[in-house]
mmCIF file of C-alpha atoms in Angstrom:
data_model
loop_
_atom_site.group_PDB
_atom_site.id
_atom_site.type_symbol
_atom_site.label_atom_id
_atom_site.label_comp_id
_atom_site.label_asym_id
_atom_site.label_seq_id
_atom_site.Cartn_x
_atom_site.Cartn_y
_atom_site.Cartn_z
ATOM 1 C CA UNK Z 23 -4.980 -15.498 -2.564
ATOM 2 C CA UNK Z 24 -2.599 -14.219 -5.229
ATOM 3 C CA UNK Z 25 1.019 -14.448 -4.079
ATOM 4 C CA UNK Z 26 3.379 -11.964 -5.743
ATOM 5 C CA UNK Z 27 7.097 -12.717 -5.937
ATOM 6 C CA UNK Z 28 9.449 -9.892 -6.844
ATOM 7 C CA UNK Z 29 12.963 -10.209 -8.155
ATOM 8 C CA UNK Z 30 15.706 -9.381 -7.708
ATOM 9 C CA UNK Z 31 15.702 -8.519 -4.009
ATOM 10 C CA UNK Z 32 18.186 -5.735 -4.579
ATOM 11 C CA UNK Z 33 19.549 -4.186 -7.748
ATOM 12 C CA UNK Z 34 22.562 -1.887 -7.755
ATOM 13 C CA UNK Z 35 23.068 0.246 -10.848
ATOM 14 C CA UNK Z 36 24.743 3.466 -11.928
ATOM 15 C CA UNK Z 37 23.097 6.738 -12.799
ATOM 16 C CA UNK Z 38 21.608 6.673 -16.287
ATOM 17 C CA UNK Z 39 21.383 2.886 -16.417
ATOM 18 C CA UNK Z 40 18.195 0.919 -16.996
ATOM 19 C CA UNK Z 41 16.536 -0.967 -14.140
ATOM 20 C CA UNK Z 42 14.222 -3.889 -14.804
ATOM 21 C CA UNK Z 43 12.144 -5.138 -11.872
ATOM 22 C CA UNK Z 44 10.074 -8.301 -12.052
ATOM 23 C CA UNK Z 45 6.815 -9.248 -10.327
ATOM 24 C CA UNK Z 46 5.501 -12.770 -10.801
ATOM 25 C CA UNK Z 47 2.010 -13.839 -9.704
ATOM 26 C CA UNK Z 48 1.129 -17.280 -8.381
ATOM 27 C CA UNK Z 49 -1.821 -17.397 -10.789
ATOM 28 C CA UNK Z 50 -2.856 -15.489 -13.864
ATOM 29 C CA UNK Z 51 -4.305 -12.092 -12.968
ATOM 30 C CA UNK Z 52 -6.155 -9.432 -14.904
ATOM 31 C CA UNK Z 53 -3.579 -6.817 -15.871
ATOM 32 C CA UNK Z 54 -6.096 -4.155 -14.924
ATOM 33 C CA UNK Z 55 -5.427 -5.098 -11.306
ATOM 34 C CA UNK Z 56 -1.665 -4.757 -10.941
ATOM 35 C CA UNK Z 57 -0.066 -1.669 -9.407
ATOM 36 C CA UNK Z 58 3.443 -0.533 -8.515
ATOM 37 C CA UNK Z 59 4.441 1.693 -5.581
ATOM 38 C CA UNK Z 60 7.658 3.467 -4.682
ATOM 39 C CA UNK Z 61 8.814 3.868 -1.089
ATOM 40 C CA UNK Z 62 11.756 6.127 -0.343
ATOM 41 C CA UNK Z 63 13.603 5.784 2.983
ATOM 42 C CA UNK Z 64 11.583 7.123 5.900
ATOM 43 C CA UNK Z 65 8.567 7.920 3.728
ATOM 44 C CA UNK Z 66 5.162 6.429 3.057
ATOM 45 C CA UNK Z 67 4.703 4.505 -0.185
ATOM 46 C CA UNK Z 68 3.378 6.396 -3.213
ATOM 47 C CA UNK Z 69 1.599 5.202 -6.336
ATOM 48 C CA UNK Z 70 3.669 4.850 -9.509
ATOM 49 C CA UNK Z 71 1.738 2.638 -11.913
ATOM 50 C CA UNK Z 72 -1.806 1.219 -12.018
ATOM 51 C CA UNK Z 73 -3.492 -1.236 -14.368
ATOM 52 C CA UNK Z 74 -0.014 -2.641 -15.083
ATOM 53 C CA UNK Z 75 1.045 0.134 -17.440
ATOM 54 C CA UNK Z 76 -0.635 3.444 -16.570
ATOM 55 C CA UNK Z 77 1.541 6.049 -14.887
ATOM 56 C CA UNK Z 78 0.015 7.878 -11.953
ATOM 57 C CA UNK Z 79 -0.241 11.657 -11.988
ATOM 58 C CA UNK Z 80 3.121 13.458 -12.180
ATOM 59 C CA UNK Z 81 5.161 10.260 -12.573
ATOM 60 C CA UNK Z 82 8.002 10.870 -15.062
ATOM 61 C CA UNK Z 83 7.957 8.893 -18.305
ATOM 62 C CA UNK Z 84 11.222 7.128 -17.470
ATOM 63 C CA UNK Z 85 8.981 4.832 -15.389
ATOM 64 C CA UNK Z 86 7.014 2.281 -17.368
ATOM 65 C CA UNK Z 87 5.058 -0.855 -16.559
ATOM 66 C CA UNK Z 88 4.240 -3.825 -18.699
ATOM 67 C CA UNK Z 89 3.151 -7.434 -18.549
ATOM 68 C CA UNK Z 90 0.183 -9.751 -18.475
ATOM 69 C CA UNK Z 91 -0.933 -13.069 -17.051
ATOM 70 C CA UNK Z 92 1.595 -13.940 -14.361
ATOM 71 C CA UNK Z 93 4.607 -11.824 -15.370
ATOM 72 C CA UNK Z 94 4.827 -8.087 -14.887
ATOM 73 C CA UNK Z 95 7.731 -5.660 -15.167
ATOM 74 C CA UNK Z 96 8.558 -2.190 -13.930
ATOM 75 C CA UNK Z 97 11.260 -0.478 -15.968
ATOM 76 C CA UNK Z 98 13.166 2.651 -15.029
ATOM 77 C CA UNK Z 99 14.776 3.681 -18.285
ATOM 78 C CA UNK Z 100 17.476 6.063 -17.007
ATOM 79 C CA UNK Z 101 18.181 5.969 -13.298
ATOM 80 C CA UNK Z 102 18.330 9.269 -11.453
ATOM 81 C CA UNK Z 103 19.487 9.809 -7.854
ATOM 82 C CA UNK Z 104 15.927 10.236 -6.558
ATOM 83 C CA UNK Z 105 14.967 6.760 -7.844
ATOM 84 C CA UNK Z 106 16.803 5.108 -4.954
ATOM 85 C CA UNK Z 107 13.903 3.380 -3.180
ATOM 86 C CA UNK Z 108 12.065 0.130 -2.603
ATOM 87 C CA UNK Z 109 9.485 -0.777 -5.225
ATOM 88 C CA UNK Z 110 6.442 -2.951 -4.488
ATOM 89 C CA UNK Z 111 3.958 -4.554 -6.835
ATOM 90 C CA UNK Z 112 0.373 -5.083 -5.674
ATOM 91 C CA UNK Z 113 -2.606 -7.095 -6.795
ATOM 92 C CA UNK Z 114 -6.047 -5.548 -6.296
ATOM 93 C CA UNK Z 115 -9.468 -6.158 -7.800
ATOM 94 C CA UNK Z 116 -10.694 -8.520 -5.109
ATOM 95 C CA UNK Z 117 -11.395 -8.284 -1.390
ATOM 96 C CA UNK Z 118 -7.878 -9.516 -0.614
ATOM 97 C CA UNK Z 119 -5.167 -7.053 -1.581
ATOM 98 C CA UNK Z 120 -1.640 -8.484 -1.732
ATOM 99 C CA UNK Z 121 1.856 -7.023 -2.108
ATOM 100 C CA UNK Z 122 5.112 -8.433 -3.350
ATOM 101 C CA UNK Z 123 8.027 -8.398 -0.919
ATOM 102 C CA UNK Z 124 9.718 -5.484 -2.667
ATOM 103 C CA UNK Z 125 12.822 -4.782 -4.752
ATOM 104 C CA UNK Z 126 15.388 -2.316 -3.480
ATOM 105 C CA UNK Z 127 17.029 -0.121 -6.111
ATOM 106 C CA UNK Z 128 20.423 1.204 -5.110
ATOM 107 C CA UNK Z 129 22.366 3.803 -7.040
ATOM 108 C CA UNK Z 130 26.105 3.087 -7.196
ATOM 109 C CA UNK H 10 -4.776 19.078 -1.823
ATOM 110 C CA UNK H 11 -5.664 15.556 -0.720
ATOM 111 C CA UNK H 12 -4.264 14.817 2.744
ATOM 112 C CA UNK H 13 -4.466 11.887 5.135
ATOM 113 C CA UNK H 14 -3.248 12.357 8.694
ATOM 114 C CA UNK H 15 -2.708 9.153 10.667
ATOM 115 C CA UNK H 16 -2.657 9.249 14.453
ATOM 116 C CA UNK H 17 -3.211 7.162 17.569
ATOM 117 C CA UNK H 18 -0.123 4.974 17.567
ATOM 118 C CA UNK H 19 1.968 4.284 20.634
ATOM 119 C CA UNK H 20 3.309 1.673 23.000
ATOM 120 C CA UNK H 21 0.852 -0.952 24.244
ATOM 121 C CA UNK H 22 1.269 -4.185 26.172
ATOM 122 C CA UNK H 23 0.521 -7.565 24.611
ATOM 123 C CA UNK H 24 -3.188 -8.260 24.884
ATOM 124 C CA UNK H 25 -3.987 -4.560 24.963
ATOM 125 C CA UNK H 26 -6.031 -2.358 22.671
ATOM 126 C CA UNK H 27 -5.461 0.755 20.609
ATOM 127 C CA UNK H 28 -7.525 2.849 18.218
ATOM 128 C CA UNK H 29 -5.945 4.477 15.198
ATOM 129 C CA UNK H 30 -7.461 7.422 13.363
ATOM 130 C CA UNK H 31 -6.975 8.872 9.903
ATOM 131 C CA UNK H 32 -8.238 12.392 9.274
ATOM 132 C CA UNK H 33 -8.957 13.065 5.619
ATOM 133 C CA UNK H 34 -9.152 16.398 3.799
ATOM 134 C CA UNK H 35 -9.119 17.755 0.271
ATOM 135 C CA UNK H 36 -11.651 15.320 -1.208
ATOM 136 C CA UNK H 37 -15.204 14.080 -0.666
ATOM 137 C CA UNK H 38 -14.411 11.429 1.925
ATOM 138 C CA UNK H 39 -17.788 9.691 1.700
ATOM 139 C CA UNK H 40 -17.240 8.890 -2.000
ATOM 140 C CA UNK H 41 -14.177 6.697 -1.544
ATOM 141 C CA UNK H 42 -13.252 3.357 -0.015
ATOM 142 C CA UNK H 43 -10.351 3.399 2.420
ATOM 143 C CA UNK H 44 -7.768 0.921 3.680
ATOM 144 C CA UNK H 45 -5.163 0.310 6.341
ATOM 145 C CA UNK H 46 -1.749 -1.106 5.408
ATOM 146 C CA UNK H 47 1.050 -1.884 7.841
ATOM 147 C CA UNK H 48 4.801 -2.307 7.660
ATOM 148 C CA UNK H 49 6.722 -4.104 10.378
ATOM 149 C CA UNK H 50 10.232 -2.763 11.025
ATOM 150 C CA UNK H 51 12.576 -3.572 8.155
ATOM 151 C CA UNK H 52 9.965 -5.519 6.218
ATOM 152 C CA UNK H 53 7.518 -5.032 3.378
ATOM 153 C CA UNK H 54 3.917 -3.900 3.115
ATOM 154 C CA UNK H 55 0.967 -5.921 4.437
ATOM 155 C CA UNK H 56 -2.629 -5.029 3.695
ATOM 156 C CA UNK H 57 -4.652 -5.046 6.932
ATOM 157 C CA UNK H 58 -8.228 -3.961 6.281
ATOM 158 C CA UNK H 59 -10.514 -2.061 3.925
ATOM 159 C CA UNK H 60 -13.928 -0.411 4.119
ATOM 160 C CA UNK H 61 -16.348 0.649 1.435
ATOM 161 C CA UNK H 62 -17.337 4.271 0.916
ATOM 162 C CA UNK H 63 -20.621 3.795 2.768
ATOM 163 C CA UNK H 64 -19.037 1.771 5.548
ATOM 164 C CA UNK H 65 -21.282 -1.213 5.002
ATOM 165 C CA UNK H 66 -18.592 -3.362 3.390
ATOM 166 C CA UNK H 67 -15.569 -4.311 5.525
ATOM 167 C CA UNK H 68 -12.676 -6.620 4.702
ATOM 168 C CA UNK H 69 -9.789 -8.017 6.743
ATOM 169 C CA UNK H 70 -6.521 -9.812 6.259
ATOM 170 C CA UNK H 71 -6.281 -13.237 7.868
ATOM 171 C CA UNK H 72 -3.695 -12.092 10.422
ATOM 172 C CA UNK H 73 -6.064 -9.543 12.006
ATOM 173 C CA UNK H 74 -9.511 -11.036 11.395
ATOM 174 C CA UNK H 75 -11.501 -11.193 14.616
ATOM 175 C CA UNK H 76 -9.145 -8.818 16.450
ATOM 176 C CA UNK H 77 -9.261 -5.588 14.414
ATOM 177 C CA UNK H 78 -12.310 -3.560 13.392
ATOM 178 C CA UNK H 79 -12.321 -0.926 10.680
ATOM 179 C CA UNK H 80 -14.920 1.839 10.702
ATOM 180 C CA UNK H 81 -15.466 5.346 9.407
ATOM 181 C CA UNK H 82 -17.363 8.506 10.307
ATOM 182 C CA UNK H 83 -18.255 10.192 7.045
ATOM 183 C CA UNK H 84 -19.633 13.230 8.880
ATOM 184 C CA UNK H 85 -16.190 13.817 10.379
ATOM 185 C CA UNK H 86 -14.072 12.659 7.414
ATOM 186 C CA UNK H 87 -12.298 10.165 9.631
ATOM 187 C CA UNK H 88 -11.257 6.530 9.288
ATOM 188 C CA UNK H 89 -10.618 4.316 12.309
ATOM 189 C CA UNK H 90 -8.926 1.039 13.132
ATOM 190 C CA UNK H 91 -9.806 -0.498 16.486
ATOM 191 C CA UNK H 92 -7.117 -3.011 17.433
ATOM 192 C CA UNK H 93 -7.646 -5.511 20.266
ATOM 193 C CA UNK H 94 -5.772 -8.551 21.592
ATOM 194 C CA UNK H 95 -2.586 -7.006 20.278
ATOM 195 C CA UNK H 96 0.462 -9.199 19.756
ATOM 196 C CA UNK H 97 4.158 -8.470 19.344
ATOM 197 C CA UNK H 98 3.813 -9.264 15.650
ATOM 198 C CA UNK H 99 1.357 -6.377 15.261
ATOM 199 C CA UNK H 100 4.257 -3.977 15.841
ATOM 200 C CA UNK H 101 4.440 -1.865 12.694
ATOM 201 C CA UNK H 102 3.889 1.492 11.078
ATOM 202 C CA UNK H 103 0.232 1.692 10.120
ATOM 203 C CA UNK H 104 -0.735 3.697 7.034
ATOM 204 C CA UNK H 105 -4.206 4.675 5.957
ATOM 205 C CA UNK H 106 -4.779 4.857 2.225
ATOM 206 C CA UNK H 107 -7.427 6.341 -0.029
ATOM 207 C CA UNK H 108 -8.739 4.107 -2.751
ATOM 208 C CA UNK H 109 -10.499 5.069 -5.952
ATOM 209 C CA UNK H 110 -14.151 4.963 -6.938
ATOM 210 C CA UNK H 111 -14.172 1.405 -8.267
ATOM 211 C CA UNK H 112 -14.644 -1.597 -5.975
ATOM 212 C CA UNK H 113 -11.427 -3.175 -4.695
ATOM 213 C CA UNK H 114 -9.307 -0.385 -6.146
ATOM 214 C CA UNK H 115 -5.604 0.374 -5.717
ATOM 215 C CA UNK H 116 -4.248 2.876 -3.181
ATOM 216 C CA UNK H 117 -4.115 6.335 -4.676
ATOM 217 C CA UNK H 118 -2.920 8.348 -1.684
ATOM 218 C CA UNK H 119 -1.239 7.285 1.564
ATOM 219 C CA UNK H 120 -1.036 8.878 4.992
ATOM 220 C CA UNK H 121 2.312 9.462 6.677
ATOM 221 C CA UNK H 122 1.860 6.521 9.033
ATOM 222 C CA UNK H 123 1.617 6.027 12.784
ATOM 223 C CA UNK H 124 3.848 3.657 14.750
ATOM 224 C CA UNK H 125 2.358 0.939 16.933
ATOM 225 C CA UNK H 126 4.675 -0.928 19.295
ATOM 226 C CA UNK H 127 3.390 -3.952 21.177
ATOM 227 C CA UNK H 128 5.763 -4.803 23.998
ATOM 228 C CA UNK H 129 5.802 -5.436 27.721
#
């Protein structure tokens, strides 16, 4: 089982600032099998990024994903009010899907 | 528009059973694998179970193996999760999710969730 560890637990930034969220895997994974989801308060999660760096449909280009091996990053280049949410990374590509514990992004 | 409508949640006593449903619309249901993911109050996401497009392949997380059964009715565009021997730690919002066409894919679309509370 691939264990995903996200950091930091919470990040608090101002509007327009850059947010950098980390997801570290317990073993090297194929970057084709790493996704990111956004969950706003009281809502279901929604897909942001798949295959480590591909934005899902209608996701603004201020969201970008990168990484390989065991270290992956989600970057929000210029924070907007609607980006306040919890972000989860996920490993797929096997019959045991796993999620990181999430990073909460707060807007000051 | 692709839609997933989760239902069937509620309050159940420890040791009891419950069946969740997920009604799908807006896509060819029988072409896609599906999953259930849960979220206990104030915590993160936990994958529960998945089923192949045909229904022949089923997969379970360790915490529910032997107690939960995933199934689907492709003629009715509906996904199910039969939960038995429920425990307090099964208390969570349960989401169904549509996967893509490749095996073991990510979760493209999520339902709105249905709350399951296991308590005496």
